[in-house]
Coordinates of C-alpha atoms in Angstrom, one line a residue:
M595 CA -22.7 0.5 -15.1
H596 CA -26.4 0.9 -15.1
L597 CA -28.8 -1.9 -14.3
L598 CA -32.0 -1.5 -16.2
L599 CA -34.9 -3.6 -14.9
I600 CA -38.4 -3.6 -16.2
T601 CA -40.2 -2.2 -13.2
Q602 CA -43.6 -3.7 -13.9
M603 CA -42.0 -7.2 -14.1
S604 CA -40.2 -6.6 -10.9
Y605 CA -43.4 -5.7 -9.1
R606 CA -45.2 -8.7 -10.5
F607 CA -42.5 -11.2 -9.4
Q608 CA -42.4 -9.6 -6.0
L609 CA -46.1 -9.9 -5.6
Q610 CA -46.0 -13.6 -6.7
A611 CA -43.2 -14.2 -4.2
I612 CA -45.4 -13.0 -1.4
T613 CA -48.8 -14.5 -2.4
R614 CA -47.9 -17.8 -4.1
H615 CA -47.8 -21.0 -2.1
F616 CA -47.2 -24.6 -2.9
P617 CA -49.8 -27.0 -1.3
F618 CA -47.7 -30.0 -2.2
P619 CA -44.0 -30.6 -1.5
R620 CA -41.8 -31.1 -4.5
F621 CA -39.9 -34.3 -4.7
S622 CA -37.3 -35.6 -7.0
H623 CA -37.0 -39.3 -7.8
Y624 CA -34.2 -41.5 -9.0
N625 CA -35.6 -43.4 -11.9
N626 CA -36.8 -46.9 -11.0
S627 CA -38.3 -49.4 -13.4
S628 CA -41.4 -49.5 -11.2
R629 CA -43.0 -46.5 -9.5
A630 CA -46.3 -45.4 -7.9
S631 CA -47.6 -42.0 -7.1
L632 CA -48.1 -40.8 -3.5
S633 CA -51.8 -41.2 -3.9
S634 CA -51.4 -44.9 -4.1
F635 CA -49.8 -45.2 -0.7
S636 CA -51.8 -47.0 2.0
C637 CA -52.7 -44.8 5.0
G638 CA -52.1 -46.5 8.4
K639 CA -52.0 -50.1 7.0
D640 CA -50.0 -52.7 9.0
Y641 CA -49.9 -55.1 6.1
L642 CA -48.8 -54.9 2.5
E643 CA -48.4 -57.6 -0.1
M644 CA -44.8 -58.0 -1.3
E645 CA -45.6 -57.1 -4.9
D646 CA -47.4 -54.0 -3.8
M647 CA -44.4 -52.9 -1.8
K648 CA -42.1 -53.5 -4.6
E649 CA -44.2 -51.5 -7.1
A650 CA -44.6 -48.6 -4.7
S651 CA -40.9 -48.3 -3.7
E652 CA -39.5 -44.8 -4.6
L653 CA -36.6 -42.6 -3.7
L654 CA -37.6 -39.1 -2.8
V655 CA -35.5 -36.0 -2.5
A656 CA -36.9 -32.8 -1.1
D657 CA -34.0 -30.5 -2.1
P658 CA -32.1 -32.0 -5.1
V659 CA -29.8 -28.9 -5.4
L660 CA -28.6 -29.3 -1.9
L661 CA -28.2 -33.1 -2.3
D662 CA -26.2 -32.5 -5.5
K663 CA -23.9 -30.1 -3.7
K664 CA -23.3 -32.6 -0.9
I665 CA -22.5 -35.3 -3.4
A666 CA -20.1 -33.0 -5.2
A667 CA -18.4 -32.1 -1.9
I668 CA -18.0 -35.8 -0.9
R669 CA -16.7 -36.7 -4.3
L670 CA -14.2 -33.9 -4.2
A671 CA -12.9 -35.0 -0.8
G672 CA -12.5 -38.6 -2.0
S673 CA -13.6 -42.0 -0.8
Q674 CA -10.8 -42.0 1.8
K675 CA -12.8 -39.3 3.7
L676 CA -16.1 -41.2 3.6
Q677 CA -17.7 -43.6 6.1
V678 CA -21.2 -45.1 6.3
I679 CA -23.2 -45.2 9.5
A680 CA -26.3 -47.5 9.4
D681 CA -29.0 -48.5 11.8
F682 CA -29.7 -52.3 11.7
D683 CA -33.4 -53.2 12.4
A684 CA -35.7 -52.1 9.6
T685 CA -32.8 -50.2 7.9
L686 CA -30.4 -52.9 6.7
T687 CA -33.2 -55.5 7.3
K688 CA -36.6 -55.5 5.8
F689 CA -39.6 -54.1 7.6
W690 CA -41.9 -56.6 5.9
V691 CA -40.8 -60.3 5.5
N692 CA -43.1 -62.8 3.8
G693 CA -46.0 -60.4 4.1
I694 CA -45.7 -59.8 7.9
R695 CA -43.7 -57.6 10.1
G696 CA -40.0 -58.6 10.2
Q697 CA -38.5 -59.4 13.6
S698 CA -35.9 -57.2 15.3
S699 CA -32.6 -58.4 16.8
H700 CA -34.4 -58.3 20.2
G701 CA -37.7 -59.6 19.0
L702 CA -36.4 -62.8 17.3
L703 CA -34.9 -64.2 20.4
Q704 CA -36.6 -67.3 21.8
Q705 CA -35.3 -68.4 25.2
V706 CA -35.5 -72.0 26.5
N707 CA -38.1 -70.9 29.0
P708 CA -41.1 -69.3 27.1
E709 CA -42.1 -67.5 30.3
Y710 CA -39.2 -65.1 29.8
D711 CA -40.3 -64.5 26.2
A712 CA -43.7 -63.5 27.4
K713 CA -42.3 -61.2 30.0
R714 CA -40.1 -59.4 27.4
Q715 CA -43.1 -59.1 25.1
Q716 CA -45.0 -57.4 27.9
L717 CA -42.2 -55.0 28.4
Y718 CA -42.3 -54.3 24.6
E719 CA -46.0 -53.6 24.7
Y720 CA -45.6 -51.2 27.6
Y721 CA -42.5 -49.3 26.6
H722 CA -42.6 -49.2 22.8
P723 CA -45.6 -46.8 22.6
L724 CA -43.7 -44.5 25.1
E725 CA -40.7 -44.5 22.8
F726 CA -42.7 -42.7 20.1
S727 CA -45.0 -40.7 22.3
P728 CA -44.9 -37.0 21.3
T729 CA -46.0 -35.9 24.8
I730 CA -43.0 -37.3 26.7
G731 CA -40.0 -35.1 27.1
L732 CA -36.5 -36.3 26.0
E733 CA -35.1 -36.5 29.5
E734 CA -38.0 -38.6 30.8
K735 CA -38.1 -40.7 27.6
T736 CA -34.4 -41.4 28.0
K737 CA -34.9 -42.8 31.5
L738 CA -37.8 -45.0 30.2
M739 CA -35.6 -46.4 27.5
E740 CA -32.8 -47.2 30.0
E741 CA -35.4 -48.9 32.2
W742 CA -36.7 -50.9 29.2
C743 CA -33.3 -52.1 28.1
G744 CA -32.1 -52.8 31.6
K745 CA -35.1 -55.0 32.4
T746 CA -34.9 -56.8 29.1
H747 CA -31.2 -57.5 29.6
G748 CA -32.0 -58.7 33.1
L749 CA -34.6 -61.2 31.8
L750 CA -32.1 -62.5 29.1
V751 CA -29.5 -63.2 31.8
E752 CA -32.0 -64.6 34.3
G753 CA -33.6 -66.8 31.7
G754 CA -30.2 -68.4 30.8
L755 CA -29.8 -67.3 27.2
T756 CA -27.1 -69.5 25.4
Y757 CA -25.1 -69.5 22.2
E758 CA -27.3 -72.3 20.9
S759 CA -30.6 -70.5 21.6
I760 CA -29.3 -67.5 19.7
R761 CA -28.3 -69.7 16.7
K762 CA -31.7 -71.4 16.7
S763 CA -33.6 -68.2 17.1
V764 CA -31.9 -66.6 14.1
A765 CA -32.3 -69.7 12.0
D766 CA -36.1 -69.7 12.8
S767 CA -36.6 -66.0 12.6
N768 CA -38.7 -64.0 10.2
T769 CA -35.7 -61.7 9.4
A770 CA -34.2 -60.8 6.0
F771 CA -31.9 -58.2 4.6
R772 CA -33.1 -55.7 2.0
E773 CA -32.2 -56.5 -1.6
G774 CA -28.9 -54.9 -2.4
V775 CA -27.4 -54.9 1.1
V776 CA -24.7 -57.5 0.0
E777 CA -23.9 -55.4 -3.1
L778 CA -23.7 -52.3 -1.0
F779 CA -21.3 -53.9 1.5
E780 CA -19.2 -55.3 -1.4
F781 CA -19.0 -51.9 -3.1
L782 CA -17.9 -50.2 0.1
E783 CA -15.4 -53.0 1.0
E784 CA -13.7 -52.7 -2.4
R785 CA -13.1 -49.0 -1.7
D786 CA -12.0 -49.5 1.9
I787 CA -15.0 -47.4 3.1
P788 CA -15.9 -48.5 6.7
V789 CA -19.4 -49.3 7.8
L790 CA -20.5 -48.6 11.4
I791 CA -23.7 -50.5 12.3
F792 CA -25.4 -48.7 15.2
S793 CA -28.1 -50.6 17.0
A794 CA -30.0 -50.4 20.3
G795 CA -30.3 -54.2 19.8
L796 CA -27.9 -57.0 20.5
A797 CA -24.5 -57.1 18.8
D798 CA -24.1 -60.9 19.1
V799 CA -27.5 -61.4 17.5
I800 CA -26.7 -59.0 14.8
E801 CA -23.5 -60.8 14.0
E802 CA -25.3 -64.1 13.8
V803 CA -27.9 -62.6 11.5
L804 CA -25.0 -61.3 9.3
R805 CA -23.3 -64.7 9.2
S806 CA -26.4 -66.8 8.6
K807 CA -28.2 -64.5 6.2
L808 CA -25.4 -63.1 4.1
H809 CA -23.1 -66.2 4.3
R810 CA -20.0 -64.1 4.3
S811 CA -18.1 -61.5 6.3
F812 CA -16.9 -58.0 5.5
K813 CA -13.7 -56.6 6.8
N814 CA -14.9 -53.0 6.7
V815 CA -18.0 -53.6 9.0
R816 CA -18.0 -52.6 12.6
I817 CA -20.9 -53.0 15.1
V818 CA -21.9 -50.5 17.8
S819 CA -24.5 -52.3 20.0
N820 CA -25.1 -54.0 23.3
R821 CA -22.6 -56.9 23.5
M822 CA -23.1 -60.0 25.6
V823 CA -20.6 -61.8 27.9
F824 CA -20.8 -65.6 28.0
D825 CA -19.3 -68.0 30.4
D826 CA -17.3 -71.1 29.4
D827 CA -20.5 -73.1 29.0
G828 CA -21.8 -70.6 26.4
R829 CA -24.4 -69.1 28.9
L830 CA -25.1 -65.4 29.1
V831 CA -23.8 -63.9 32.3
S832 CA -23.7 -60.1 31.7
F833 CA -23.4 -57.3 29.2
K834 CA -20.2 -55.5 28.3
G835 CA -19.8 -51.7 28.5
K836 CA -22.5 -49.0 28.7
L837 CA -26.1 -49.6 27.9
I838 CA -27.1 -48.5 24.4
H839 CA -30.7 -47.7 23.6
S840 CA -32.5 -45.8 20.8
L841 CA -31.8 -42.4 22.2
N842 CA -28.0 -42.6 23.0
K843 CA -26.5 -44.5 20.1
N844 CA -24.0 -41.7 19.2
E845 CA -22.4 -41.6 22.6
H846 CA -20.5 -44.9 22.1
A847 CA -19.6 -44.7 18.5
L848 CA -15.9 -45.3 18.7
D849 CA -15.2 -46.8 22.1
M850 CA -17.6 -49.8 21.5
A851 CA -17.1 -50.3 17.7
A852 CA -16.0 -53.9 17.0
P853 CA -15.6 -56.1 13.9
V854 CA -17.9 -58.9 13.1
H855 CA -16.5 -62.0 14.8
E856 CA -16.1 -65.4 13.1
Q857 CA -18.3 -67.1 15.6
L858 CA -20.4 -66.6 18.7
G859 CA -18.2 -65.8 21.8
D860 CA -15.1 -65.0 19.8
M861 CA -13.7 -61.8 21.4
N862 CA -10.7 -61.4 19.1
G863 CA -10.4 -58.1 17.3
Q864 CA -12.4 -56.0 19.8
T865 CA -9.3 -54.0 20.6
D866 CA -9.0 -52.9 16.9
D867 CA -7.9 -49.3 16.6
N868 CA -10.9 -47.2 15.5
T869 CA -9.2 -43.8 15.5
S870 CA -9.2 -43.8 11.7
F871 CA -12.9 -43.2 11.8
K872 CA -12.2 -39.7 13.2
K873 CA -10.3 -38.9 10.0
R874 CA -13.3 -39.7 7.9
T875 CA -15.2 -36.4 7.9
N876 CA -17.9 -37.2 5.4
V877 CA -20.8 -39.4 6.4
L878 CA -23.6 -41.4 4.7
L879 CA -26.2 -42.1 7.3
L880 CA -28.9 -44.7 6.9
G881 CA -31.8 -45.0 9.4
D882 CA -35.5 -45.8 9.6
H883 CA -36.3 -43.4 12.6
I884 CA -35.8 -39.7 12.8
G885 CA -33.9 -40.3 16.0
D886 CA -31.3 -42.2 14.0
L887 CA -30.0 -38.9 12.7
G888 CA -28.3 -38.6 16.1
M889 CA -26.0 -41.5 15.3
S890 CA -23.5 -39.1 13.8
D891 CA -23.7 -36.5 16.6
G892 CA -20.6 -38.0 18.3
L893 CA -18.5 -37.5 15.1
S894 CA -17.0 -34.3 13.8
Y895 CA -18.2 -34.5 10.2
E896 CA -18.0 -31.9 7.4
T897 CA -20.7 -33.2 5.0
R898 CA -23.5 -35.7 5.8
I899 CA -26.0 -37.2 3.5
S900 CA -28.9 -38.8 5.4
V901 CA -31.1 -41.5 4.0
G902 CA -34.4 -42.3 5.8
F903 CA -36.3 -45.6 5.2
L904 CA -40.0 -44.8 5.7
N905 CA -41.3 -48.3 5.8
H906 CA -45.0 -47.8 6.6
N907 CA -47.7 -45.2 7.4
V908 CA -46.2 -43.1 4.6
E909 CA -48.9 -40.5 4.2
N910 CA -48.9 -39.6 7.9
S911 CA -45.1 -39.4 8.2
I912 CA -43.8 -38.3 4.8
S913 CA -43.7 -34.6 5.7
C914 CA -41.5 -34.9 8.7
Y915 CA -39.2 -37.5 7.1
R916 CA -38.8 -35.2 4.0
E917 CA -37.8 -32.3 6.3
A918 CA -35.4 -34.5 8.4
F919 CA -33.6 -36.6 5.7
D920 CA -31.8 -35.6 2.5
V921 CA -33.3 -38.7 0.8
V922 CA -36.3 -40.8 1.8
L923 CA -36.9 -44.4 0.6
V924 CA -40.5 -45.3 1.1
N925 CA -42.5 -48.6 1.5
D926 CA -39.6 -50.9 2.5
A927 CA -37.6 -50.1 -0.6
P928 CA -34.5 -52.1 -1.6
M929 CA -30.9 -50.7 -1.4
W930 CA -30.5 -50.0 -5.1
G931 CA -31.1 -46.3 -4.7
V932 CA -28.5 -46.1 -1.9
I933 CA -26.0 -48.0 -4.1
K934 CA -26.5 -45.5 -6.9
L935 CA -26.1 -42.7 -4.5
V936 CA -22.8 -44.1 -3.1
S937 CA -21.5 -44.7 -6.6
Q938 CA -22.0 -41.0 -7.4
M939 CA -20.1 -40.0 -4.2
C940 CA -17.2 -42.3 -5.2
S941 CA -17.3 -41.6 -9.0
S942 CA -14.5 -39.8 -10.9
M943 CA -15.1 -36.5 -12.6
N944 CA -15.7 -38.4 -15.9
T945 CA -18.7 -40.3 -14.6
S946 CA -21.9 -39.9 -16.5
P947 CA -24.5 -37.6 -14.9
I948 CA -27.3 -38.7 -12.6
I949 CA -30.8 -38.6 -14.1
I950 CA -33.2 -37.1 -11.6
E951 CA -36.9 -36.9 -12.1
Y952 CA -38.8 -34.0 -10.6
R953 CA -42.5 -34.6 -9.7
T954 CA -44.7 -31.6 -9.3
L955 CA -48.5 -31.4 -8.8
D956 CA -49.3 -31.3 -12.5
R957 CA -46.3 -32.5 -14.5
V958 CA -43.1 -34.5 -14.4
L959 CA -39.9 -32.8 -15.4
F960 CA -36.6 -34.5 -16.0
C961 CA -33.4 -32.8 -15.2
E962 CA -29.9 -34.0 -16.0
S963 CA -27.6 -33.2 -13.2
T964 CA -24.4 -32.6 -15.1
M965 CA -20.9 -32.3 -13.8
V966 CA -21.1 -28.6 -14.7
M967 CA -23.8 -28.2 -12.0
S968 CA -21.7 -30.2 -9.5
A969 CA -18.8 -27.9 -10.2
L970 CA -21.0 -24.8 -9.7
L971 CA -22.2 -26.2 -6.4
N972 CA -18.6 -26.3 -5.2
I973 CA -18.4 -22.5 -5.3
I974 CA -22.0 -21.3 -4.5
F975 CA -24.4 -21.9 -1.6
P976 CA -27.4 -24.0 -2.5
P977 CA -30.1 -21.6 -3.6
P978 CA -32.7 -21.1 -0.9
P979 CA -36.3 -21.8 -1.9
S980 CA -37.2 -18.2 -2.6
L981 CA -39.3 -17.3 -5.7
F982 CA -38.3 -13.6 -5.2
L983 CA -34.6 -14.4 -5.5
S984 CA -35.1 -16.8 -8.4
A985 CA -37.1 -14.1 -10.2
M986 CA -34.6 -11.4 -9.5
S987 CA -31.7 -13.5 -10.7
L988 CA -33.5 -14.1 -14.0
I989 CA -34.7 -10.5 -14.4
S990 CA -31.3 -9.1 -13.7
F991 CA -29.5 -11.3 -16.1
V992 CA -32.1 -10.9 -18.9
S993 CA -32.6 -7.2 -18.6
L994 CA -28.8 -6.4 -18.4
A995 CA -28.0 -8.7 -21.3
N996 CA -30.8 -7.1 -23.3
A997 CA -29.5 -3.6 -22.5
G998 CA -26.0 -4.6 -23.7
F999 CA -27.4 -5.8 -27.0
S1000 CA -29.4 -2.6 -27.3
E1001 CA -26.2 -0.6 -26.9
I1002 CA -24.7 -2.5 -29.8
K1003 CA -27.8 -1.8 -31.9
G1004 CA -27.5 2.0 -31.1
K1005 CA -30.4 2.2 -28.7
H1006 CA -28.8 3.8 -25.7
L1007 CA -30.1 4.6 -22.2
N1008 CA -31.6 8.0 -21.9
Y1009 CA -29.2 9.3 -19.3
S1010 CA -26.1 8.5 -21.3
K1011 CA -23.9 10.9 -23.3
F1012 CA -25.3 9.2 -26.4
W1013 CA -28.8 10.4 -25.6
N1014 CA -27.5 13.9 -24.8
V1015 CA -25.6 14.1 -28.1
S1016 CA -28.6 12.9 -30.1
N1017 CA -30.9 15.1 -28.2
N1018 CA -28.7 18.1 -28.7
K1019 CA -28.9 17.6 -32.5
T1020 CA -32.7 18.1 -32.4
N1021 CA -32.5 20.6 -29.5
T1022 CA -35.8 19.2 -28.2
T1023 CA -37.0 18.1 -24.8
P1024 CA -40.1 15.9 -24.4
K1025 CA -43.0 17.8 -23.2
N1026 CA -44.3 17.4 -19.6
Q1027 CA -40.9 15.9 -18.5
I1028 CA -38.9 17.0 -15.5
K1029 CA -35.4 17.7 -16.5
L1030 CA -32.6 17.2 -13.9
S1031 CA -28.9 18.2 -14.1
S1032 CA -26.7 15.3 -14.7
R1033 CA -25.1 15.6 -11.3
T1034 CA -28.5 15.6 -9.5
G1035 CA -29.7 12.7 -11.6
M1036 CA -26.6 10.6 -10.9
L1037 CA -27.0 11.3 -7.1
L1038 CA -30.6 10.2 -7.4
L1039 CA -29.4 6.9 -9.0
Y1040 CA -26.8 6.0 -6.4
T1041 CA -27.9 7.3 -3.0
P1042 CA -30.8 4.9 -2.3
A1043 CA -28.6 1.9 -3.0
F1044 CA -25.9 3.3 -0.7
L1045 CA -28.4 3.8 2.0
A1046 CA -29.7 0.2 1.6
G1047 CA -26.2 -1.1 2.1
A1048 CA -25.6 1.1 5.1
A1049 CA -28.9 0.1 6.6
S1050 CA -28.2 -3.6 6.2
F1051 CA -25.6 -3.4 9.1
W1052 CA -28.6 -2.6 11.3
I1053 CA -31.2 -4.9 9.7
F1054 CA -28.9 -8.0 9.5
P1055 CA -26.2 -7.5 12.2
H1056 CA -23.6 -10.1 13.3
E1057 CA -24.3 -12.7 10.6
G1058 CA -20.7 -13.7 10.1
I1059 CA -17.6 -12.5 8.4
R1060 CA -18.9 -13.3 4.9
S1061 CA -22.1 -11.3 5.3
T1062 CA -20.1 -8.4 6.9
F1063 CA -17.7 -8.3 3.9
L1064 CA -20.6 -8.4 1.4
Q1065 CA -22.5 -5.6 3.2
G1066 CA -19.3 -3.6 3.3
A1067 CA -18.5 -4.2 -0.4
V1068 CA -22.0 -3.1 -1.5
T1069 CA -22.0 -0.1 0.7
L1070 CA -18.5 1.0 -0.3
H1071 CA -19.2 0.5 -4.0
F1072 CA -22.2 2.9 -3.9
F1073 CA -20.4 5.3 -1.5
K1074 CA -17.6 5.6 -4.1
R1075 CA -20.1 6.4 -6.8
V1076 CA -21.8 9.1 -4.7
F1077 CA -18.3 10.5 -3.8
E1078 CA -17.3 10.6 -7.5
V1079 CA -20.5 12.3 -8.5
L1080 CA -19.9 15.0 -5.9
F1081 CA -16.2 15.5 -6.3
I1082 CA -14.7 13.8 -9.3
H1083 CA -16.9 13.7 -12.4
K1084 CA -17.5 16.7 -14.6
Y1085 CA -20.9 16.6 -16.3
S1086 CA -22.5 18.2 -19.3
G1087 CA -26.1 17.7 -20.4
A1088 CA -29.1 16.6 -18.4
M1089 CA -31.2 13.7 -17.4
L1090 CA -35.0 13.1 -17.4
L1091 CA -36.6 12.2 -14.1
D1092 CA -38.7 9.5 -15.8
S1093 CA -35.5 7.9 -17.0
A1094 CA -33.8 8.2 -13.7
L1095 CA -36.5 6.7 -11.5
P1096 CA -36.5 3.1 -12.9
I1097 CA -32.7 3.0 -12.9
T1098 CA -32.7 4.2 -9.3
L1099 CA -35.1 1.5 -8.3
S1100 CA -33.0 -1.1 -10.1
Y1101 CA -29.8 -0.1 -8.3
F1102 CA -31.7 -0.2 -5.0
L1103 CA -33.2 -3.6 -5.7
S1104 CA -29.8 -5.0 -6.8
A1105 CA -28.1 -3.9 -3.7
A1106 CA -30.9 -5.0 -1.4
T1107 CA -31.2 -8.4 -3.2
M1108 CA -27.5 -9.2 -2.9
I1109 CA -27.7 -8.6 0.9
Y1110 CA -31.0 -10.4 1.3
A1111 CA -29.6 -13.4 -0.6
Q1112 CA -26.7 -13.6 1.8
H1113 CA -29.0 -13.4 4.7
L1114 CA -31.0 -16.4 3.4
A1115 CA -27.8 -18.4 3.0
Q1116 CA -27.2 -18.3 6.8
G1117 CA -27.1 -21.8 8.2
L1118 CA -26.6 -23.5 4.8
P1119 CA -23.5 -25.6 4.2
E1120 CA -20.5 -23.5 3.2
P1121 CA -19.3 -24.0 -0.4
S1122 CA -16.4 -26.5 -0.5
I1123 CA -14.2 -23.9 -2.3
N1124 CA -14.0 -20.7 -0.2
L1125 CA -13.7 -17.7 -2.5
L1126 CA -14.2 -15.1 0.2
Y1127 CA -10.6 -13.7 0.4
P1128 CA -9.9 -13.9 -3.3
G1129 CA -13.1 -12.0 -3.7
V1130 CA -12.0 -9.2 -1.3
V1131 CA -8.8 -8.8 -3.3
L1132 CA -10.6 -8.7 -6.6
F1133 CA -13.2 -6.2 -5.2
L1134 CA -10.4 -3.8 -4.0
V1135 CA -8.5 -4.1 -7.3
G1136 CA -11.7 -3.4 -9.2
M1137 CA -12.7 -0.4 -7.0
S1138 CA -9.2 1.1 -7.2
G1139 CA -8.8 0.6 -11.0
N1140 CA -12.3 2.0 -11.6
F1141 CA -11.7 5.1 -9.4
Y1142 CA -8.3 5.8 -11.0
H1143 CA -9.6 5.8 -14.5
H1144 CA -12.6 7.9 -13.5
Y1145 CA -10.1 10.4 -12.1
L1146 CA -8.2 10.3 -15.4
L1147 CA -11.4 11.0 -17.3
S1148 CA -12.2 14.0 -15.1
K1149 CA -8.8 15.6 -15.9
L1150 CA -9.5 15.6 -19.7
R1151 CA -11.7 18.7 -19.4
G1152 CA -10.5 22.1 -18.2
K1153 CA -12.7 24.5 -16.3
G1154 CA -15.8 25.3 -18.4
E1155 CA -14.9 22.8 -21.2
K1156 CA -17.7 20.5 -22.4
E1157 CA -16.3 18.9 -25.5
Y1158 CA -15.2 15.3 -25.6
K1159 CA -11.5 14.3 -25.9
I1160 CA -9.7 11.0 -26.5
P1161 CA -8.7 9.6 -23.0
K1162 CA -5.0 9.0 -22.3
G1163 CA -3.0 7.3 -19.6
G1164 CA -3.5 4.1 -17.6
L1165 CA -5.2 1.4 -19.6
F1166 CA -6.8 4.0 -21.9
D1167 CA -3.8 3.4 -24.2
F1168 CA -5.1 -0.1 -24.7
V1169 CA -8.9 0.0 -24.3
I1170 CA -11.4 2.9 -24.4
C1171 CA -13.3 1.7 -21.3
P1172 CA -10.9 0.4 -18.7
H1173 CA -13.2 1.8 -16.0
Y1174 CA -15.8 -0.7 -17.2
L1175 CA -13.2 -3.5 -17.1
F1176 CA -12.4 -2.8 -13.5
E1177 CA -16.1 -2.5 -12.7
I1178 CA -16.5 -6.0 -13.9
I1179 CA -13.6 -7.2 -11.8
G1180 CA -15.1 -5.5 -8.8
F1181 CA -18.4 -7.3 -9.3
I1182 CA -16.7 -10.6 -9.8
G1183 CA -15.1 -9.9 -6.4
V1184 CA -18.5 -9.2 -4.9
S1185 CA -19.8 -12.6 -6.3
F1186 CA -16.8 -14.4 -4.8
I1187 CA -17.4 -12.7 -1.5
S1188 CA -21.0 -13.7 -1.5
Q1189 CA -20.9 -17.1 -3.3
T1190 CA -24.7 -17.0 -3.7
L1191 CA -26.6 -17.3 -7.0
Y1192 CA -27.9 -13.8 -7.4
P1193 CA -24.6 -11.9 -7.5
F1194 CA -23.2 -14.3 -10.0
S1195 CA -26.3 -13.8 -12.2
F1196 CA -26.0 -10.0 -11.7
T1197 CA -22.3 -10.0 -12.6
L1198 CA -22.8 -12.1 -15.7
G1199 CA -25.5 -9.7 -16.9
T1200 CA -23.4 -6.7 -16.0
T1201 CA -20.5 -8.1 -18.0
L1202 CA -22.7 -8.5 -21.1
Y1203 CA -24.1 -5.0 -20.6
L1204 CA -20.7 -3.4 -20.3
M1205 CA -19.4 -5.3 -23.3
G1206 CA -22.2 -3.8 -25.4
R1207 CA -21.7 -0.4 -23.8
S1208 CA -17.9 -0.4 -24.4
Y1209 CA -18.4 -1.6 -28.0
A1210 CA -20.8 1.3 -28.6
T1211 CA -18.4 3.7 -27.0
R1212 CA -15.5 2.7 -29.2
R1213 CA -17.7 2.9 -32.3
W1214 CA -18.7 6.5 -31.2
Y1215 CA -15.1 7.5 -30.7
L1216 CA -14.2 6.1 -34.1
S1217 CA -17.0 8.1 -35.7
K1218 CA -16.1 11.4 -33.9
F1219 CA -12.3 11.4 -34.0
E1220 CA -10.4 10.7 -37.2
D1221 CA -7.2 10.2 -35.3
F1222 CA -8.6 7.7 -32.8
P1223 CA -6.1 4.8 -32.6
K1224 CA -7.4 1.7 -34.4
D1225 CA -5.5 -0.7 -32.1
V1226 CA -7.3 0.6 -29.0
K1227 CA -9.9 -2.1 -28.1
A1228 CA -13.2 -1.6 -26.4
L1229 CA -12.9 -3.4 -23.1
I1230 CA -10.2 -6.2 -22.9
P1231 CA -6.7 -5.2 -24.0
F1232 CA -5.6 -6.9 -27.3
V1233 CA -8.8 -9.0 -27.4
F1234 CA -12.1 -7.0 -27.5

């Protein structure tokens, strides 16, 4: 098989891949009835009107292909493998309530003695800036958070916090849940999907907020937070278990998870068995702080989709949130986007596709993410953001497919036997052209690609078993070709250097691009369906079958003979080009080994080219040999 690339196009795309840059990130948006552009966001404002926030709410996705792949993986595993981990303050609850900053589970507490409220406020004003300081190291910051929480808890105990003061504080608080939280919990409860609420706040206060604001309980909800211990008079005396602050939520995920109690002080149910969480290896994580991503660190998950709520100061923080989270909800958005996301994770294969809007600098594109795309993402790595790979995938497919159609039309590549035959009829050679022997020309075609494969072991060493198998397959494929040129094939005719050079370049680029695409896939989530070992089997079958039929072709001619004969033996009794069939099988094997986009694009183009080439070959044999069997097909036995 010969890959024909348009050299000038290849150079142009490579140059663009190096020089082009994108000054603005590309986002995708789930359609909302109301939307606003990024330019409308307020920079550094601490106050937003409710209607402004509602109009500006959007759901942003930095990598829609990766998100779609994760959704497909979670859907494939089933809802029985899914759990939801959510922060509480400013995630489940609103950041803005009635036009002012909503209160946290710590901030809403009003003790009987206001002196203690003032002391806790002083602690907040001192430690809160330190929590978000970029100049303080993690170890030092962790100690500061422990100090803050410890002192705050001490003031709550010393000030005599009671059941009644908690109830009154919650009732009088400026706290509200986001629109859609109840619907989200109901959706998850119906499907027995557990919800772990992680919070550095106070579990008893969170429970009271859930009871008083939602007016119902959910059997699937568990809380991981600082839990109070009260005496018989309903007075706070201590805290139970280890201290939980904003930097260590994940450490206590399962040993402190407890259901929502019917009333304050009710300790029933805290011994519930939470080991079932360990069996749920897919996670939907909801948080409003980049540090919330650590909530799942204590769990051994396979696939995680993270949703970040960027509630204010959007312009200054959007870049880091976009890089950290799979999905970003901006400007205190409601939960409707999350519900839509969860419904896609739990949907059957017959569910209608998601409609995703892509916003770029100068236009808005709409893309329907179909189930076909989801199925593809089960078997390939998400494509890396490489213009070069995208261009090469397109060029390879288009040029190969075009070459196949050209073969059918009778326009053959200049190194082929068809060109030699037609050239011999006129007995002419183009002027000022360097003429190579066929053997020399074929060596020129294959050797650089073989060297590229061999060099890859030194350029990209120790990148895992999949990369090693791919590098080995590419190297072995072109080594076999060089070996056949030197010791198996018998040639007649010649090849022009001007024809050989672009084909040599295309072979080299195809080998190098396959290996480079695999290198860029390092660190990306593995496809949910592993085709590595089936790919190795197909590659070896293709290599062996191709070599065997090349050997049969070489035995058709005796020493000094140059005339063509009808091939016999092997699959030649069924198709005229079984070596092409096995070459396709071999490249399918390479695609399965790699599971990246470029080899699949290359293999599809190769298949179309070899179909055209085999069709032209059969037509040539029919015209040359009157006794050529009419039932012998071109490429696929009994079919084509």
